[in-house]
mmCIF file of C-alpha atoms in Angstrom:
data_model
loop_
_atom_site.group_PDB
_atom_site.id
_atom_site.type_symbol
_atom_site.label_atom_id
_atom_site.label_comp_id
_atom_site.label_asym_id
_atom_site.label_seq_id
_atom_site.Cartn_x
_atom_site.Cartn_y
_atom_site.Cartn_z
ATOM 1 C CA MET A 1 8.796 -2.773 3.364
ATOM 2 C CA THR A 2 8.697 -6.369 2.233
ATOM 3 C CA GLU A 3 6.051 -7.394 4.735
ATOM 4 C CA CYS A 4 2.569 -8.563 3.945
ATOM 5 C CA SER A 5 -0.467 -8.779 6.225
ATOM 6 C CA PHE A 6 -4.231 -9.048 5.842
ATOM 7 C CA GLY A 7 -7.292 -8.378 7.980
ATOM 8 C CA ILE A 8 -10.909 -9.373 7.367
ATOM 9 C CA THR A 9 -13.923 -8.699 9.590
ATOM 10 C CA GLY A 10 -17.183 -10.557 9.764
ATOM 11 C CA LYS A 11 -20.209 -9.810 11.879
ATOM 12 C CA ASP A 12 -18.734 -11.436 14.990
ATOM 13 C CA PHE A 13 -15.076 -12.143 14.229
ATOM 14 C CA VAL A 14 -11.815 -10.797 12.803
ATOM 15 C CA LEU A 15 -9.183 -12.761 10.889
ATOM 16 C CA LEU A 16 -5.610 -11.426 10.870
ATOM 17 C CA ALA A 17 -2.805 -12.974 8.833
ATOM 18 C CA SER A 18 0.813 -11.941 8.491
ATOM 19 C CA ASP A 19 3.898 -13.193 6.737
ATOM 20 C CA GLN A 20 6.624 -14.769 8.846
ATOM 21 C CA SER A 21 9.732 -13.359 7.184
ATOM 22 C CA ALA A 22 12.176 -11.030 8.874
ATOM 23 C CA GLY A 23 14.896 -9.251 6.981
ATOM 24 C CA ARG A 24 16.297 -6.042 5.678
ATOM 25 C CA SER A 25 16.313 -4.894 2.068
ATOM 26 C CA ILE A 26 16.835 -7.971 -0.101
ATOM 27 C CA ILE A 27 18.222 -10.167 2.703
ATOM 28 C CA LYS A 28 15.903 -12.596 4.508
ATOM 29 C CA MET A 29 17.215 -13.328 7.999
ATOM 30 C CA LYS A 30 14.374 -15.445 9.314
ATOM 31 C CA SER A 31 11.359 -17.189 7.852
ATOM 32 C CA ASP A 32 9.543 -18.169 11.061
ATOM 33 C CA GLU A 33 9.034 -14.790 12.774
ATOM 34 C CA ASN A 34 5.597 -14.386 14.366
ATOM 35 C CA LYS A 35 4.466 -10.842 13.495
ATOM 36 C CA ILE A 36 1.055 -11.068 15.141
ATOM 37 C CA ARG A 37 1.030 -10.130 18.826
ATOM 38 C CA GLN A 38 -1.838 -10.653 21.233
ATOM 39 C CA LEU A 39 -2.181 -7.422 23.221
ATOM 40 C CA SER A 40 -5.115 -8.438 25.415
ATOM 41 C CA PRO A 41 -7.600 -11.328 25.588
ATOM 42 C CA SER A 42 -9.540 -10.043 22.552
ATOM 43 C CA LEU A 43 -7.084 -7.721 20.770
ATOM 44 C CA CYS A 44 -4.236 -8.515 18.349
ATOM 45 C CA MET A 45 -1.812 -6.531 16.234
ATOM 46 C CA ALA A 46 -0.239 -7.621 12.941
ATOM 47 C CA TYR A 47 2.770 -5.414 12.344
ATOM 48 C CA GLY A 48 5.597 -4.736 9.928
ATOM 49 C CA GLY A 49 8.432 -2.282 9.516
ATOM 50 C CA GLU A 50 12.009 -1.863 10.666
ATOM 51 C CA PRO A 51 12.891 -4.914 12.822
ATOM 52 C CA GLY A 52 14.144 -2.996 15.888
ATOM 53 C CA ASP A 53 11.311 -0.482 15.771
ATOM 54 C CA THR A 54 8.623 -3.121 15.485
ATOM 55 C CA GLU A 55 9.749 -5.124 18.513
ATOM 56 C CA ASN A 56 10.280 -2.031 20.687
ATOM 57 C CA PHE A 57 6.960 -0.512 19.650
ATOM 58 C CA VAL A 58 4.897 -3.666 20.118
ATOM 59 C CA ASP A 59 6.504 -4.406 23.513
ATOM 60 C CA PHE A 60 5.816 -0.820 24.638
ATOM 61 C CA VAL A 61 2.167 -0.960 23.527
ATOM 62 C CA GLU A 62 1.580 -4.417 24.997
ATOM 63 C CA ARG A 63 3.004 -3.461 28.390
ATOM 64 C CA ASN A 64 1.091 -0.190 28.589
ATOM 65 C CA LEU A 65 -2.206 -1.857 27.683
ATOM 66 C CA ARG A 66 -1.503 -4.480 30.355
ATOM 67 C CA LEU A 67 -0.695 -1.732 32.883
ATOM 68 C CA TYR A 68 -4.021 -0.050 32.063
ATOM 69 C CA GLN A 69 -5.817 -3.348 32.622
ATOM 70 C CA ILE A 70 -4.114 -3.844 36.003
ATOM 71 C CA ARG A 71 -4.759 -0.265 37.179
ATOM 72 C CA HIS A 72 -8.412 -0.102 36.130
ATOM 73 C CA ASN A 73 -9.318 -3.791 36.369
ATOM 74 C CA ILE A 74 -10.835 -3.705 32.880
ATOM 75 C CA GLU A 75 -9.640 -4.670 29.423
ATOM 76 C CA LEU A 76 -9.365 -1.735 27.019
ATOM 77 C CA ALA A 77 -11.842 -2.118 24.140
ATOM 78 C CA PRO A 78 -10.528 -2.041 20.540
ATOM 79 C CA ALA A 79 -11.662 1.537 19.753
ATOM 80 C CA PRO A 80 -9.900 3.271 22.684
ATOM 81 C CA ALA A 81 -6.881 0.954 22.293
ATOM 82 C CA SER A 82 -6.591 2.037 18.652
ATOM 83 C CA ALA A 83 -6.780 5.713 19.666
ATOM 84 C CA TYR A 84 -3.992 5.162 22.202
ATOM 85 C CA ILE A 85 -1.768 3.379 19.656
ATOM 86 C CA ARG A 86 -2.432 6.062 17.042
ATOM 87 C CA ARG A 87 -1.406 8.741 19.530
ATOM 88 C CA ILE A 88 1.883 6.953 20.251
ATOM 89 C CA LEU A 89 2.669 6.814 16.516
ATOM 90 C CA ALA A 90 1.636 10.442 15.934
ATOM 91 C CA GLU A 91 3.765 11.719 18.828
ATOM 92 C CA ALA A 92 6.736 9.572 17.809
ATOM 93 C CA ILE A 93 6.782 10.885 14.226
ATOM 94 C CA ARG A 94 7.102 14.407 15.636
ATOM 95 C CA SER A 95 10.029 13.439 17.869
ATOM 96 C CA ARG A 96 13.640 12.557 17.172
ATOM 97 C CA ARG A 97 12.859 8.841 17.483
ATOM 98 C CA PRO A 98 9.957 7.897 15.208
ATOM 99 C CA TYR A 99 8.735 4.314 14.950
ATOM 100 C CA VAL A 100 8.818 2.974 11.386
ATOM 101 C CA VAL A 101 5.906 0.610 11.980
ATOM 102 C CA SER A 102 2.703 -0.006 10.074
ATOM 103 C CA LEU A 103 0.071 -2.254 11.557
ATOM 104 C CA LEU A 104 -3.341 -3.826 11.506
ATOM 105 C CA LEU A 105 -5.194 -3.873 14.819
ATOM 106 C CA GLY A 106 -8.019 -6.365 15.142
ATOM 107 C CA GLY A 107 -10.243 -6.950 18.116
ATOM 108 C CA TYR A 108 -13.648 -7.837 19.445
ATOM 109 C CA ASP A 109 -15.643 -5.479 21.668
ATOM 110 C CA LYS A 110 -17.519 -7.727 24.099
ATOM 111 C CA ILE A 111 -19.668 -4.868 25.431
ATOM 112 C CA LYS A 112 -20.933 -3.672 22.035
ATOM 113 C CA ASP A 113 -20.708 -7.209 20.599
ATOM 114 C CA GLU A 114 -18.914 -6.155 17.413
ATOM 115 C CA SER A 115 -15.640 -6.739 15.613
ATOM 116 C CA HIS A 116 -13.109 -3.986 14.857
ATOM 117 C CA LEU A 117 -10.263 -3.724 12.363
ATOM 118 C CA TYR A 118 -7.973 -0.699 12.091
ATOM 119 C CA TRP A 119 -5.225 0.126 9.601
ATOM 120 C CA MET A 120 -2.427 2.399 10.869
ATOM 121 C CA ASP A 121 0.726 3.761 9.263
ATOM 122 C CA PRO A 122 3.955 5.203 10.744
ATOM 123 C CA TYR A 123 2.554 8.758 10.500
ATOM 124 C CA GLY A 124 -0.279 8.097 12.923
ATOM 125 C CA THR A 125 -3.000 7.724 10.306
ATOM 126 C CA LYS A 126 -5.782 5.455 11.570
ATOM 127 C CA VAL A 127 -8.732 4.129 9.586
ATOM 128 C CA LYS A 128 -11.427 1.700 10.697
ATOM 129 C CA VAL A 129 -11.946 -0.730 7.827
ATOM 130 C CA PRO A 130 -13.974 -3.890 7.135
ATOM 131 C CA TYR A 131 -11.005 -5.515 5.368
ATOM 132 C CA THR A 132 -7.509 -4.448 4.428
ATOM 133 C CA ALA A 133 -4.010 -5.427 3.459
ATOM 134 C CA ASN A 134 -0.692 -3.987 4.509
ATOM 135 C CA GLY A 135 2.788 -3.979 3.031
ATOM 136 C CA LEU A 136 3.162 -5.628 -0.354
ATOM 137 C CA GLY A 137 -0.265 -7.265 -0.072
ATOM 138 C CA ILE A 138 -1.922 -3.916 -0.781
ATOM 139 C CA TYR A 139 -0.823 -4.038 -4.397
ATOM 140 C CA VAL A 140 -2.331 -7.389 -5.308
ATOM 141 C CA ALA A 141 -4.982 -8.372 -2.756
ATOM 142 C CA LEU A 142 -7.274 -5.366 -2.235
ATOM 143 C CA SER A 143 -9.091 -5.971 -5.518
ATOM 144 C CA THR A 144 -9.717 -9.579 -4.449
ATOM 145 C CA MET A 145 -11.120 -8.355 -1.135
ATOM 146 C CA ASP A 146 -13.260 -5.761 -2.939
ATOM 147 C CA LYS A 147 -14.745 -8.489 -5.101
ATOM 148 C CA TYR A 148 -15.456 -11.191 -2.490
ATOM 149 C CA TRP A 149 -16.030 -9.430 0.858
ATOM 150 C CA TYR A 150 -19.549 -8.522 2.025
ATOM 151 C CA PRO A 151 -20.843 -7.414 5.466
ATOM 152 C CA ASP A 152 -22.348 -10.761 6.558
ATOM 153 C CA ILE A 153 -19.428 -12.894 5.388
ATOM 154 C CA THR A 154 -19.178 -16.211 7.255
ATOM 155 C CA ARG A 155 -16.021 -17.527 8.896
ATOM 156 C CA GLU A 156 -15.606 -20.156 6.207
ATOM 157 C CA GLU A 157 -15.970 -17.611 3.412
ATOM 158 C CA ALA A 158 -13.569 -15.216 5.168
ATOM 159 C CA GLY A 159 -11.058 -18.055 5.487
ATOM 160 C CA GLN A 160 -11.418 -18.805 1.781
ATOM 161 C CA LEU A 161 -10.973 -15.100 0.985
ATOM 162 C CA LEU A 162 -7.841 -14.975 3.133
ATOM 163 C CA LYS A 163 -6.491 -18.008 1.262
ATOM 164 C CA ARG A 164 -7.278 -16.322 -2.080
ATOM 165 C CA CYS A 165 -5.339 -13.224 -0.999
ATOM 166 C CA ILE A 166 -2.352 -15.309 0.076
ATOM 167 C CA ASP A 167 -2.468 -17.260 -3.195
ATOM 168 C CA GLU A 168 -2.573 -13.964 -5.113
ATOM 169 C CA VAL A 169 0.531 -12.738 -3.278
ATOM 170 C CA LYS A 170 2.358 -16.000 -3.989
ATOM 171 C CA LEU A 171 1.374 -15.849 -7.654
ATOM 172 C CA ARG A 172 2.142 -12.194 -8.388
ATOM 173 C CA LEU A 173 5.072 -11.218 -6.161
ATOM 174 C CA ALA A 174 8.704 -12.248 -6.476
ATOM 175 C CA TYR A 175 9.005 -12.554 -2.678
ATOM 176 C CA GLN A 176 7.985 -15.899 -1.219
ATOM 177 C CA PHE A 177 6.201 -15.680 2.116
ATOM 178 C CA SER A 178 4.897 -18.182 4.622
ATOM 179 C CA PHE A 179 1.917 -16.972 6.675
ATOM 180 C CA ASN A 180 0.347 -17.456 10.075
ATOM 181 C CA ALA A 181 -3.114 -16.295 11.118
ATOM 182 C CA VAL A 182 -5.316 -15.712 14.161
ATOM 183 C CA GLU A 183 -9.055 -15.512 14.673
ATOM 184 C CA ILE A 184 -10.518 -13.071 17.209
ATOM 185 C CA ASP A 185 -14.088 -13.291 18.495
ATOM 186 C CA LYS A 186 -16.087 -13.160 21.736
ATOM 187 C CA ASP A 187 -14.224 -16.233 23.005
ATOM 188 C CA GLY A 188 -10.818 -14.600 22.588
ATOM 189 C CA VAL A 189 -7.867 -15.157 20.280
ATOM 190 C CA ARG A 190 -6.844 -18.453 18.726
ATOM 191 C CA GLU A 191 -4.580 -19.613 15.971
ATOM 192 C CA TYR A 192 -6.345 -19.946 12.640
ATOM 193 C CA LYS A 193 -5.200 -22.781 10.426
ATOM 194 C CA LEU A 194 -4.913 -21.517 6.882
ATOM 195 C CA ASP A 195 -6.418 -24.751 5.593
ATOM 196 C CA GLY A 196 -9.708 -23.413 7.002
ATOM 197 C CA SER A 197 -9.912 -25.027 10.443
ATOM 198 C CA ALA A 198 -9.763 -22.934 13.609
#
C-alpha cells in the first residue's frame, strides 16, 4: 500500500493525519482524496487500502455506528467502537469477501476524559497505542515518534512532531504526498492546520 497516515495522542487530545493520494500500484489517480472520516462527534478513522474496499468498509462502519447512536440514544465510546470495528475486520478475513483496509482509529472518551488511538490491520489485529504510523510512514517515522513523544506532550509539541514525521516521509520516500489532519478532543473533531494552528 502506498498510503501514509499518522496518529499521536496527548493527555486530552488525538491528532490524526493522512495522505490525500488515491491510486493503484504506481498510478496516482487523485491527489485530493480525504482519507480521514468522522464516525461520530468525537471519533475519527484514518484509513488506507484497496480503493473500493476502503470506501465500502468506512461507509458500513459509519452507518452502523450512527444506527447504534439512534437506537440507544448514546454515542459509542472509542474503546467499544474499536472492538466493533475489529470484529468486522476479523469476520471479513474469514469470509469470501475480506476488506483490504488498514486504519488508525482516534477518539476522545468524554466519560473517562481520556484520548484513545488504535492501530488495526486487515486481519483484525487491534492495538491501543500512544502514537503510530500506518502504510509507508511506518518505515521512516516511528523512530522519530519514539524519540520525541512523551505522555504529557502538548498540542503544540504534537503538531511539531506530526510535521517532523511528514517532513521525514517527504525526505526519505520516492512517493510525494500531500496531507490533511484532524484534532479530536472533548470539544469534538476539527481540521488541524499542519502549520500548527487548529
